[in-house]
PDB file of C-alpha atoms and ligand atoms in Angstrom:
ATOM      1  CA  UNK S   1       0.000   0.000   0.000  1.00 72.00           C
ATOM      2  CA  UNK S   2       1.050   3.969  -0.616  1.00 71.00           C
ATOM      3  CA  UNK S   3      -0.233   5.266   2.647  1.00 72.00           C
ATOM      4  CA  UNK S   4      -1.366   8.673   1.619  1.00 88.00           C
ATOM      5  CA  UNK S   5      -3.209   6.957  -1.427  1.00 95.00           C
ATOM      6  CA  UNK S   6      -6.769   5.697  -0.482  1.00 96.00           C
ATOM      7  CA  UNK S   7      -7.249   2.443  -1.905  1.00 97.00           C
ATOM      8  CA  UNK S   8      -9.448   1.356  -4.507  1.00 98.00           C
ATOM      9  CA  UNK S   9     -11.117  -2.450  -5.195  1.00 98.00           C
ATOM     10  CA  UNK S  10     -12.930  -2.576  -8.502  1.00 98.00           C
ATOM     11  CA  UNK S  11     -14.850  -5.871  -9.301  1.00 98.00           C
ATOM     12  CA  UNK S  12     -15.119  -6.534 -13.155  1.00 98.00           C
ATOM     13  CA  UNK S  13     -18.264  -8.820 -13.799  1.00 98.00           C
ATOM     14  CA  UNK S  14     -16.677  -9.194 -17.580  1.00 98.00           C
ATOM     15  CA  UNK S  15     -19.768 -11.178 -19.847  1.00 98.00           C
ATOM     16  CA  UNK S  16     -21.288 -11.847 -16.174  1.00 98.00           C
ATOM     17  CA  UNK S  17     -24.928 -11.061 -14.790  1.00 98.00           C
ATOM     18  CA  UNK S  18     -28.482 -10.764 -15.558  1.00 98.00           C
ATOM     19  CA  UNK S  19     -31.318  -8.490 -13.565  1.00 98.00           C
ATOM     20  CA  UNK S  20     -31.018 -11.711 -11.129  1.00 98.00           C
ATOM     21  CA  UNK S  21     -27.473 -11.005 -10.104  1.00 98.00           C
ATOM     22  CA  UNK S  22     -27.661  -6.955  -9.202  1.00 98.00           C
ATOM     23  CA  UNK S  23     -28.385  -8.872  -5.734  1.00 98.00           C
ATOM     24  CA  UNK S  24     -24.526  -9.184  -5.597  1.00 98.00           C
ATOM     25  CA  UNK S  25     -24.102  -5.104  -5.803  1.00 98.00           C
ATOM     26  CA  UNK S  26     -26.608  -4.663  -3.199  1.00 98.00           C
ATOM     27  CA  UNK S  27     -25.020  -7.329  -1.100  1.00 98.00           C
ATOM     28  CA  UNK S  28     -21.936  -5.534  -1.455  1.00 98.00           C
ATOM     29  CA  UNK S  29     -23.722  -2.452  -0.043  1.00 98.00           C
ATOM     30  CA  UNK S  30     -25.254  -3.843   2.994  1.00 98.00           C
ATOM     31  CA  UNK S  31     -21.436  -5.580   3.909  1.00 98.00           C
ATOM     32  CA  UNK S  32     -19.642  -1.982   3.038  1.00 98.00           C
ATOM     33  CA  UNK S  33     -19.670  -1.125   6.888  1.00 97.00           C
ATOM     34  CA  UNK S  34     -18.699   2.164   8.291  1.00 97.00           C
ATOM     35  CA  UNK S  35     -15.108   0.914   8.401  1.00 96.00           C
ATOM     36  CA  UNK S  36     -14.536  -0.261   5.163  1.00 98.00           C
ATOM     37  CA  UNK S  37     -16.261   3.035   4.329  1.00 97.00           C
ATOM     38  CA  UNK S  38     -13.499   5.029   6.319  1.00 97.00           C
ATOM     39  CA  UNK S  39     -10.445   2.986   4.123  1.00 97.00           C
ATOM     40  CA  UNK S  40     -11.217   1.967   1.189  1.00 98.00           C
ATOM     41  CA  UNK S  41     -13.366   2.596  -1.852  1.00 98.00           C
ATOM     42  CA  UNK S  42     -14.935   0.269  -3.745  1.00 98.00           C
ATOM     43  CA  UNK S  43     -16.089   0.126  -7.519  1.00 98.00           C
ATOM     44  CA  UNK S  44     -18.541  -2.446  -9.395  1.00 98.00           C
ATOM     45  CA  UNK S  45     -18.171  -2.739 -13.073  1.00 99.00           C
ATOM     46  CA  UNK S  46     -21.019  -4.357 -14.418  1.00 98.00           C
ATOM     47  CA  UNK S  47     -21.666  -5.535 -17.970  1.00 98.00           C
ATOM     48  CA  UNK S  48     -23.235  -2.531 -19.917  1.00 98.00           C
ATOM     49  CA  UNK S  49     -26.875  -3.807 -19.811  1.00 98.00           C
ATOM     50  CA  UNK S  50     -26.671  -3.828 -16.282  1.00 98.00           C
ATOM     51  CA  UNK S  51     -24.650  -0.394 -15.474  1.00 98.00           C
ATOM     52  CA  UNK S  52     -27.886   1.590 -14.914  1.00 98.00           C
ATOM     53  CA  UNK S  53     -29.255  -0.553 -12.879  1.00 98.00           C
ATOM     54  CA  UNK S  54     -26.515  -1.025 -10.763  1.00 98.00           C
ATOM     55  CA  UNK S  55     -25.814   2.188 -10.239  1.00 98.00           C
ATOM     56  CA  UNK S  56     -29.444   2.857  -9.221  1.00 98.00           C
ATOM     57  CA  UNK S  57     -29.214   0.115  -6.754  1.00 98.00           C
ATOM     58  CA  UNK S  58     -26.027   1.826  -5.262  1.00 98.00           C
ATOM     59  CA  UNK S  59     -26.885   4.719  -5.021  1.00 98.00           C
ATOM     60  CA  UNK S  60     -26.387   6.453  -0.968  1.00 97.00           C
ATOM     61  CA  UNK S  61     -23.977   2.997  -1.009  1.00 98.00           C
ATOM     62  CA  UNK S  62     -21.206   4.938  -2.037  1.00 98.00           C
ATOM     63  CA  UNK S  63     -19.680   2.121  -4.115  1.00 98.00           C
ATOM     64  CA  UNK S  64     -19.159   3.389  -7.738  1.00 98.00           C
ATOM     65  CA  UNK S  65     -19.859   1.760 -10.912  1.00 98.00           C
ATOM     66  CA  UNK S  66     -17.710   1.465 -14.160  1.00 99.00           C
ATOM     67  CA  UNK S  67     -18.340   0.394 -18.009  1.00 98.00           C
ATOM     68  CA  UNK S  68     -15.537  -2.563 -19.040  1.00 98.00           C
ATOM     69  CA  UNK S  69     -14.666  -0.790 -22.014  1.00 98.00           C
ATOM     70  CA  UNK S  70     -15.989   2.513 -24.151  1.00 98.00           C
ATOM     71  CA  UNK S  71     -15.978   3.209 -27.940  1.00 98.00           C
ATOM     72  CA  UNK S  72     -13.397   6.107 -28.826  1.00 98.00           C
ATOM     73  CA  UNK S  73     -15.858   7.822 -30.876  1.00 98.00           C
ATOM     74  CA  UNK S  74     -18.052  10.145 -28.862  1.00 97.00           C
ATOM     75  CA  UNK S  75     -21.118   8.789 -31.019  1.00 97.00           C
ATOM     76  CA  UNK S  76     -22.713   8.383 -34.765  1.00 98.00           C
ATOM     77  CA  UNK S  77     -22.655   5.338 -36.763  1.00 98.00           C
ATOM     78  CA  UNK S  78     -20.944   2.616 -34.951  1.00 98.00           C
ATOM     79  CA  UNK S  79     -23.233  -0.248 -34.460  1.00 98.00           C
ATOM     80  CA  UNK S  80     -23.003  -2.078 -31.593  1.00 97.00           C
ATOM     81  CA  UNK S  81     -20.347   0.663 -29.464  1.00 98.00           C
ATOM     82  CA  UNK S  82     -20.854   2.219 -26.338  1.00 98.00           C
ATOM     83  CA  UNK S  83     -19.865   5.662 -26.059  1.00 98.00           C
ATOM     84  CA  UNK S  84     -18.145   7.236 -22.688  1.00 98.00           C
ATOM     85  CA  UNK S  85     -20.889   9.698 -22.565  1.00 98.00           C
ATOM     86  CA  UNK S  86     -23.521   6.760 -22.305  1.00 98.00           C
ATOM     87  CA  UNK S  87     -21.530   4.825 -19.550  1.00 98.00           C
ATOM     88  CA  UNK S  88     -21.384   8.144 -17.521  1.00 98.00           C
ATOM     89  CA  UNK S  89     -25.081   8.965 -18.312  1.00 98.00           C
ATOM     90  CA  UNK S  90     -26.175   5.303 -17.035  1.00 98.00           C
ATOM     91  CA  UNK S  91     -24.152   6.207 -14.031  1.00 98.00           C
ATOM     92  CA  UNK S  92     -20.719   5.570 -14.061  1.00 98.00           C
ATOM     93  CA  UNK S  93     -17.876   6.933 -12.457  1.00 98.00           C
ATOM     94  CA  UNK S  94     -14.726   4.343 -13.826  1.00 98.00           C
ATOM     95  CA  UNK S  95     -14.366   2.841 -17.153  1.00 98.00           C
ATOM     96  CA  UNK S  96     -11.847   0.519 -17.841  1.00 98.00           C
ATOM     97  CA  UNK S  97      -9.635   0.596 -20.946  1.00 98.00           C
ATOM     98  CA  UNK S  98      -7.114  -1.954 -22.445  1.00 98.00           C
ATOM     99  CA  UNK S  99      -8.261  -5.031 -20.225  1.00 98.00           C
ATOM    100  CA  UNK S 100      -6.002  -7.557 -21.841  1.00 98.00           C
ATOM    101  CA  UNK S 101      -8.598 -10.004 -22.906  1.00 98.00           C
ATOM    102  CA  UNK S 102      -9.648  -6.676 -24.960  1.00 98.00           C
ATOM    103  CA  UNK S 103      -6.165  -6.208 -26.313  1.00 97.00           C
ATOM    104  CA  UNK S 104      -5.908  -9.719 -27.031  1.00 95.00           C
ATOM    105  CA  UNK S 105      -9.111 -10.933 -28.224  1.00 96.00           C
ATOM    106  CA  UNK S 106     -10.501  -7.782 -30.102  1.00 96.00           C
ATOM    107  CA  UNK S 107      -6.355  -6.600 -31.815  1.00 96.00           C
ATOM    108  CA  UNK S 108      -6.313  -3.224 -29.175  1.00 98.00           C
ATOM    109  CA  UNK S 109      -3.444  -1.796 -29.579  1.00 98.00           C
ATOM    110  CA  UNK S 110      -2.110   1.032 -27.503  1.00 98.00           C
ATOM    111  CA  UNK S 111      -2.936   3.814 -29.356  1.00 98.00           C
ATOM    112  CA  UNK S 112      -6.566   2.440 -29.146  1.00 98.00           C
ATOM    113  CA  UNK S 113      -6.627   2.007 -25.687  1.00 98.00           C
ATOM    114  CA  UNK S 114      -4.882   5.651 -24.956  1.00 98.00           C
ATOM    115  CA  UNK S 115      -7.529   6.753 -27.664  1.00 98.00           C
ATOM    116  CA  UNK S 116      -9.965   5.171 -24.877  1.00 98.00           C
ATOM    117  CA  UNK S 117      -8.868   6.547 -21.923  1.00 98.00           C
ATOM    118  CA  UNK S 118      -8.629   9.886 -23.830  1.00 98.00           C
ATOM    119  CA  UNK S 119     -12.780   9.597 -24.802  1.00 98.00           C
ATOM    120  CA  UNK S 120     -13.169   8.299 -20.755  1.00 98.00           C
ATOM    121  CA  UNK S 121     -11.855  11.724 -19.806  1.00 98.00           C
ATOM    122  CA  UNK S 122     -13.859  14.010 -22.208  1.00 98.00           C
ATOM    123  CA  UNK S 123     -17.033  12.270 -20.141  1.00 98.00           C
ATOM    124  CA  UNK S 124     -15.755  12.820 -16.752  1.00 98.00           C
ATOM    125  CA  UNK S 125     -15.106   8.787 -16.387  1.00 98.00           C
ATOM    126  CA  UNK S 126     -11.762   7.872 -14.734  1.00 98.00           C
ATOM    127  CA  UNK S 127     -10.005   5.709 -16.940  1.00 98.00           C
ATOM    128  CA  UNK S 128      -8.960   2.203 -15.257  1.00 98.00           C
ATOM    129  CA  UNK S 129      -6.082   1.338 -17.483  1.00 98.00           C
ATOM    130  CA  UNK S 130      -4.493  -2.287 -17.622  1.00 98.00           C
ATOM    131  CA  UNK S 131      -1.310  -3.323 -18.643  1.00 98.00           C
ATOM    132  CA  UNK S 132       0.412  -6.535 -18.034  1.00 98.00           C
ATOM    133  CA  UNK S 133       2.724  -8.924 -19.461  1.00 98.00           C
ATOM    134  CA  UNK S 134       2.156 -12.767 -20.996  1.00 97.00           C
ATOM    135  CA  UNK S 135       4.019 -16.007 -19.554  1.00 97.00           C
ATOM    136  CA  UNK S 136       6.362 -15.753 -22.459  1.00 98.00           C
ATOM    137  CA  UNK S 137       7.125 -11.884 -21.577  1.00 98.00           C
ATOM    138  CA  UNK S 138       7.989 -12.854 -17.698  1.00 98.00           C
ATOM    139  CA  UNK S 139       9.870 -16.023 -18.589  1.00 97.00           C
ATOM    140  CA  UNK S 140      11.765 -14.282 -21.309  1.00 98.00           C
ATOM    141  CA  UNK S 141      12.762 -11.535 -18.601  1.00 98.00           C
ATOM    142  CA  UNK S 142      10.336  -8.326 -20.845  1.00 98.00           C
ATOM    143  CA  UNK S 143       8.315  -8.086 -18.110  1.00 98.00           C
ATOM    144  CA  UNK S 144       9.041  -4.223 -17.413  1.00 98.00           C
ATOM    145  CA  UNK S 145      10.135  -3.789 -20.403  1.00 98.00           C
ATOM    146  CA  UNK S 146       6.563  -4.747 -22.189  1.00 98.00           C
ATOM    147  CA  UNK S 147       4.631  -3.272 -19.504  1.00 98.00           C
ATOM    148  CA  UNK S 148       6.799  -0.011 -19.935  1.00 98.00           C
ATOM    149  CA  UNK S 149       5.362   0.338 -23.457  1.00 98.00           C
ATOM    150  CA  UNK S 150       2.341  -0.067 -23.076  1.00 98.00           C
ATOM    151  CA  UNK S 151       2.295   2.686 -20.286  1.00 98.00           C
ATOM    152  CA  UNK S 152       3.872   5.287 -23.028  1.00 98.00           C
ATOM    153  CA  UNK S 153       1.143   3.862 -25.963  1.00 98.00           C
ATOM    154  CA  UNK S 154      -1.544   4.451 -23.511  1.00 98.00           C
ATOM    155  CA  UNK S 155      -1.711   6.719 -20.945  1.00 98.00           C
ATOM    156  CA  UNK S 156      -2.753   9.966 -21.856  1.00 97.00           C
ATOM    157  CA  UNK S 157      -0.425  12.687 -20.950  1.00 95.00           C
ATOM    158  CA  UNK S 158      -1.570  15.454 -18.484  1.00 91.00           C
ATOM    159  CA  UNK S 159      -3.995  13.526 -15.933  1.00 96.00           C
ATOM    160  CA  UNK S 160      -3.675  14.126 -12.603  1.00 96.00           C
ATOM    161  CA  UNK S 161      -3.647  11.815  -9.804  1.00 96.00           C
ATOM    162  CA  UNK S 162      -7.732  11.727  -9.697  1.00 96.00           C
ATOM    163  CA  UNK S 163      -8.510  10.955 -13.071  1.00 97.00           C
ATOM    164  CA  UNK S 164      -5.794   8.282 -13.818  1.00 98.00           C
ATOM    165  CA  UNK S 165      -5.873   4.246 -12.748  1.00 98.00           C
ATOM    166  CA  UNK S 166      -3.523   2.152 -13.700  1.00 98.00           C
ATOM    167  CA  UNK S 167      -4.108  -1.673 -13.463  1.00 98.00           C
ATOM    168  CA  UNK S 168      -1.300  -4.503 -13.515  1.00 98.00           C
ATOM    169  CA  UNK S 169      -3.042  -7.602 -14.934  1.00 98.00           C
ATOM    170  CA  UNK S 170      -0.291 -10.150 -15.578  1.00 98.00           C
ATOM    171  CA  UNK S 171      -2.145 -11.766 -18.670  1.00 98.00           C
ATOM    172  CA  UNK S 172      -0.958 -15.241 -17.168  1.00 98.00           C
ATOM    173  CA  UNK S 173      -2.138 -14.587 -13.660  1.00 98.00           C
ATOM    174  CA  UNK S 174      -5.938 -13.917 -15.215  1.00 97.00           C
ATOM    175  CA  UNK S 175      -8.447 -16.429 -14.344  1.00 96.00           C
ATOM    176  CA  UNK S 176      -5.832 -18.635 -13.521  1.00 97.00           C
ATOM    177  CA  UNK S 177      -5.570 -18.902  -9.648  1.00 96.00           C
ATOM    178  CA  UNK S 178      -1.316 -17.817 -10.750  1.00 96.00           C
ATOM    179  CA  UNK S 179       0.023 -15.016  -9.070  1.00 97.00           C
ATOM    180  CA  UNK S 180       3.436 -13.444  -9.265  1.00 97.00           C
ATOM    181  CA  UNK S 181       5.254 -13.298  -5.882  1.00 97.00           C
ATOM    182  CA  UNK S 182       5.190 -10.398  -3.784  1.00 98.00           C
ATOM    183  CA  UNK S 183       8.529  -9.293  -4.508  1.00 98.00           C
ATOM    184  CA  UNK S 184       7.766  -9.897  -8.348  1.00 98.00           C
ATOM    185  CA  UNK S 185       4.738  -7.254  -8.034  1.00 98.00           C
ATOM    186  CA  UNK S 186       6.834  -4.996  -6.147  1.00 98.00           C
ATOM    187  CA  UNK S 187       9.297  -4.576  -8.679  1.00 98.00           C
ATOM    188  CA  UNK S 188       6.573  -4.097 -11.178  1.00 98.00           C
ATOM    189  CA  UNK S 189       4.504  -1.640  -9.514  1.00 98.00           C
ATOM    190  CA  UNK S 190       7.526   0.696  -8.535  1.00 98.00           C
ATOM    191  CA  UNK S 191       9.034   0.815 -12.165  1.00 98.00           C
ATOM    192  CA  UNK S 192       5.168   1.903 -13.188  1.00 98.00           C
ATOM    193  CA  UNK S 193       5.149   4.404 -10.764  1.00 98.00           C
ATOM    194  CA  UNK S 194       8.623   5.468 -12.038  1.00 98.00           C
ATOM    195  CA  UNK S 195       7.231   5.219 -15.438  1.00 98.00           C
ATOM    196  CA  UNK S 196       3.475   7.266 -15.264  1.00 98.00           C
ATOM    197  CA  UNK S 197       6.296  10.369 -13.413  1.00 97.00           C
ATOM    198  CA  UNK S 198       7.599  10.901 -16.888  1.00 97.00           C
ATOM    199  CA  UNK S 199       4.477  10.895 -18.410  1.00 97.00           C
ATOM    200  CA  UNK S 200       2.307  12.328 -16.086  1.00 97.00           C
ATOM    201  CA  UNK S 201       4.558  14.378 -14.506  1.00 97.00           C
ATOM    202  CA  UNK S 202       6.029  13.149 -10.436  1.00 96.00           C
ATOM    203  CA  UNK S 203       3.663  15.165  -8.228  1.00 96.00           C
ATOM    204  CA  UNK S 204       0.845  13.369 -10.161  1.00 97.00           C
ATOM    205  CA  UNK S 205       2.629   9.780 -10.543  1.00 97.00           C
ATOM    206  CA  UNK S 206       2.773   9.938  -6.607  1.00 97.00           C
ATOM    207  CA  UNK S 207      -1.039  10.181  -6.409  1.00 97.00           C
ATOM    208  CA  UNK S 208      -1.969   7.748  -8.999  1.00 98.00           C
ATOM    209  CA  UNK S 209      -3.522   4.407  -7.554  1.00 98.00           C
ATOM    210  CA  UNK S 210      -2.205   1.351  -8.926  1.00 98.00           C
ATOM    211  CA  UNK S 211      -4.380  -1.690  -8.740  1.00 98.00           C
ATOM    212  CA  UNK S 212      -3.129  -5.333  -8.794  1.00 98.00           C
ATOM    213  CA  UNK S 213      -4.963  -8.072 -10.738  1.00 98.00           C
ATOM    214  CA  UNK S 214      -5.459 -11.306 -11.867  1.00 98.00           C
ATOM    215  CA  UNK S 215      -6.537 -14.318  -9.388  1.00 98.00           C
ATOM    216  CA  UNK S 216      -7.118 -11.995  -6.484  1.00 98.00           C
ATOM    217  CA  UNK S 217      -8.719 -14.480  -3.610  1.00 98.00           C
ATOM    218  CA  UNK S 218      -9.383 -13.581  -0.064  1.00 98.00           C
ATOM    219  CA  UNK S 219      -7.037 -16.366   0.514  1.00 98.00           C
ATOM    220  CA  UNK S 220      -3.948 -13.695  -1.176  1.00 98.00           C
ATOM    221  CA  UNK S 221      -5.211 -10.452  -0.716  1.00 98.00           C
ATOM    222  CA  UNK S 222      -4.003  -9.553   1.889  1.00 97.00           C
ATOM    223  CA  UNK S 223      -0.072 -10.572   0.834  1.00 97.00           C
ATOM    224  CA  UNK S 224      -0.544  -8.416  -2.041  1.00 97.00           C
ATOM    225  CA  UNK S 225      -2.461  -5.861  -0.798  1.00 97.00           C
ATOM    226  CA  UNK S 226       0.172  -5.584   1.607  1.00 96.00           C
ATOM    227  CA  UNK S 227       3.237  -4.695  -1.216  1.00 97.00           C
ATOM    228  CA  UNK S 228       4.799  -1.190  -1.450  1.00 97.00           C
ATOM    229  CA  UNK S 229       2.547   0.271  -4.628  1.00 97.00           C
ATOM    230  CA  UNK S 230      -0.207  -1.692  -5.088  1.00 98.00           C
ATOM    231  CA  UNK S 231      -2.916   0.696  -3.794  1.00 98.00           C
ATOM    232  CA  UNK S 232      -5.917  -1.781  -4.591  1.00 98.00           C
ATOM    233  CA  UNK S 233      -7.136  -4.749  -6.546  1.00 98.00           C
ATOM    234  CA  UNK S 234      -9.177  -4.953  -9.938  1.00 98.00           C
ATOM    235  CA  UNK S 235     -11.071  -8.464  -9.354  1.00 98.00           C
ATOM    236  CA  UNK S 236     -12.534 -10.575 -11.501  1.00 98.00           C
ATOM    237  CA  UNK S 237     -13.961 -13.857 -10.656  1.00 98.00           C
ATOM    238  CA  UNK S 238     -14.174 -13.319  -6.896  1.00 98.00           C
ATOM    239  CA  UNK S 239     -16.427 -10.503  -7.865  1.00 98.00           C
ATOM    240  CA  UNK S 240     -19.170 -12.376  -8.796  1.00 98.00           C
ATOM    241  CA  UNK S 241     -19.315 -13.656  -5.351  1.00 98.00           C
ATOM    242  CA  UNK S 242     -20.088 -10.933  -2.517  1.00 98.00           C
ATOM    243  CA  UNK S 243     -18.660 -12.523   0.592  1.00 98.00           C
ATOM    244  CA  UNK S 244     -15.525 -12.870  -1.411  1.00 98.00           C
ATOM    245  CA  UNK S 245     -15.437  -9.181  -2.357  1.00 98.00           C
ATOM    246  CA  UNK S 246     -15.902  -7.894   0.877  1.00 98.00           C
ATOM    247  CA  UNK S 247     -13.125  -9.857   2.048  1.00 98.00           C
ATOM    248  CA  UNK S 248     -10.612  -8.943  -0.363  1.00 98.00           C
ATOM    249  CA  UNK S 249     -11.596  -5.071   0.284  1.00 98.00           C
ATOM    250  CA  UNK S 250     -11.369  -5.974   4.134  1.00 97.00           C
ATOM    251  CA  UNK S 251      -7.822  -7.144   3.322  1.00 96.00           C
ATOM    252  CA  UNK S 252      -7.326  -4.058   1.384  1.00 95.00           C
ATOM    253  CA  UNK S 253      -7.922  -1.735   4.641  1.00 93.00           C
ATOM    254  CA  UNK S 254      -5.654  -3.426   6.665  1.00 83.00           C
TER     255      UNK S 254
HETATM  256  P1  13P W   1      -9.584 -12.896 -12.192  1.00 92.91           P
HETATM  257  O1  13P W   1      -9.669 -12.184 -10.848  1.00 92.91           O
HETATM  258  O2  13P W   1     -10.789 -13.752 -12.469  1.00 92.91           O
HETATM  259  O3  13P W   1      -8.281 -13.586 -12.371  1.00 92.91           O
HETATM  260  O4  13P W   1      -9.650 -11.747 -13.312  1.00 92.91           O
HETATM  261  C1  13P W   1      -8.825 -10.646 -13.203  1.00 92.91           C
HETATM  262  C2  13P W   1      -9.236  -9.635 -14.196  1.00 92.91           C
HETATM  263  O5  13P W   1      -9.087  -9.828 -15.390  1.00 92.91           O
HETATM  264  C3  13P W   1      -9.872  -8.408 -13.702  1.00 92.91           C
HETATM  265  O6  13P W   1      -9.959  -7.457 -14.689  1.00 92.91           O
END
């Protein structure tokens, strides 16, 4: 943890939920206690048919809501896109950009994704940006270098701390109950927080909170909640499942 960064645990549903299962948000809501409340905040990202009514359901909860991904056009003739502005209008706050299953399954490169963030930030959404490396990256020792990249091709210069997330998702660690070690995501997240400084500028690369994820359990948050710059976890599985989600933002404050 950074501690003069408040943390942040997102949940991404991914292609998960119906009507039936906004009774995970709200369970969320009635476990975020005045505690958790007081040290750490805590984001839902929905599929898009569901983000206005999850955000209705949460509202007085103080738990946000983000879209998964947004178009980069602002809107027109693009069949089938979701545009920033209609995320934010259905009521969210995040959106996150560049997930990797995005970059890998649907070709994103990074100019796409920065081209996302950028149309996040002309709606007033704070981009969630992920990054991460494959197996063959780590094992072939590119890990920062790969991840350094794709922080130049897609973060938007100019943020400051409040409108700027950056997610580590090692691309092996997703879905695959992997992790790196502690020291491993150490390494990473201080060489990102080195890297967003010359992009961002320092005073604003201090404030930005970096999220770990991939195969976040209760059973590990708390190890890697507990490493020098990870301010936070961006959760997928586990975030289906509200006992589990409480617990890993319980872990998260400490
Ligand atoms: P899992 O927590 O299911 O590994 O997914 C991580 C992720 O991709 C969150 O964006």
């Amino acid at each position: 943890m950074t501690r003069s960064i408040r943390p942040l645990v997102a949940g991404n549903w991914k292609m998960n939920g119906l009507k039936a299962d906004l009774a995970i948000a709200t369970e969320v809501a009635r476990g975020y206690d005045a505690a958790l409340k007081a040290a750490v905040d805590l984001a839902i990202c929905p599929p898009a048919t569901l983000l206005f009514p999850a955000s209705a359901a949460l509202i007085g909860s103080r738990i946000a809501t983000g879209g998964q991904d947004c178009s980069v056009q602002p809107s027109g003739a693009f069949t089938g896109e979701v545009s920033a502005a209609m995320l934010a209008d259905a009521g969210a706050a995040f959106c996150i950009v560049g997930h990797s299953e995005r970059r890998t399954l649907h070709g994103e490169g990074n100019a796409t994704v920065r081209a996302k963030a950028e149309a996040a930030r002309k709606a007033l959404l704070v981009p969630i940006i992920c990054v991460g490396e494959t197996r063959e990256e780590r094992e072939a020792g590119k890990a920062l270098a790969v991840v350094r990249k794709q922080l130049k091709g897609s973060v938007p210069e100019g943020l400051d701390a409040a409108s700027l997330v950056i997610a580590y998702e090692p691309v092996w660690a997703i879905g695959t109950g992997l992790t790196p070690t502690a020291d491993d995501v150490a390494e990473m997240h201080a060489s990102i927080r080195w890297d967003l400084a010359r992009i961002v500028g320092k005073a604003a690369a201090a404030g930005v909170r970096l999220l770990y994820g991939g195969s976040v359990k209760p059973s590990n948050a708390a190890e890697l909640m507990n490493v020098a710059n990870v301010d936070g976890a961006l959760v997928g599985g586990a975030s289906l499942k509200a006992e589990e989600f409480l617990a890993i933002a319980r872990a998260c404050a400490g």
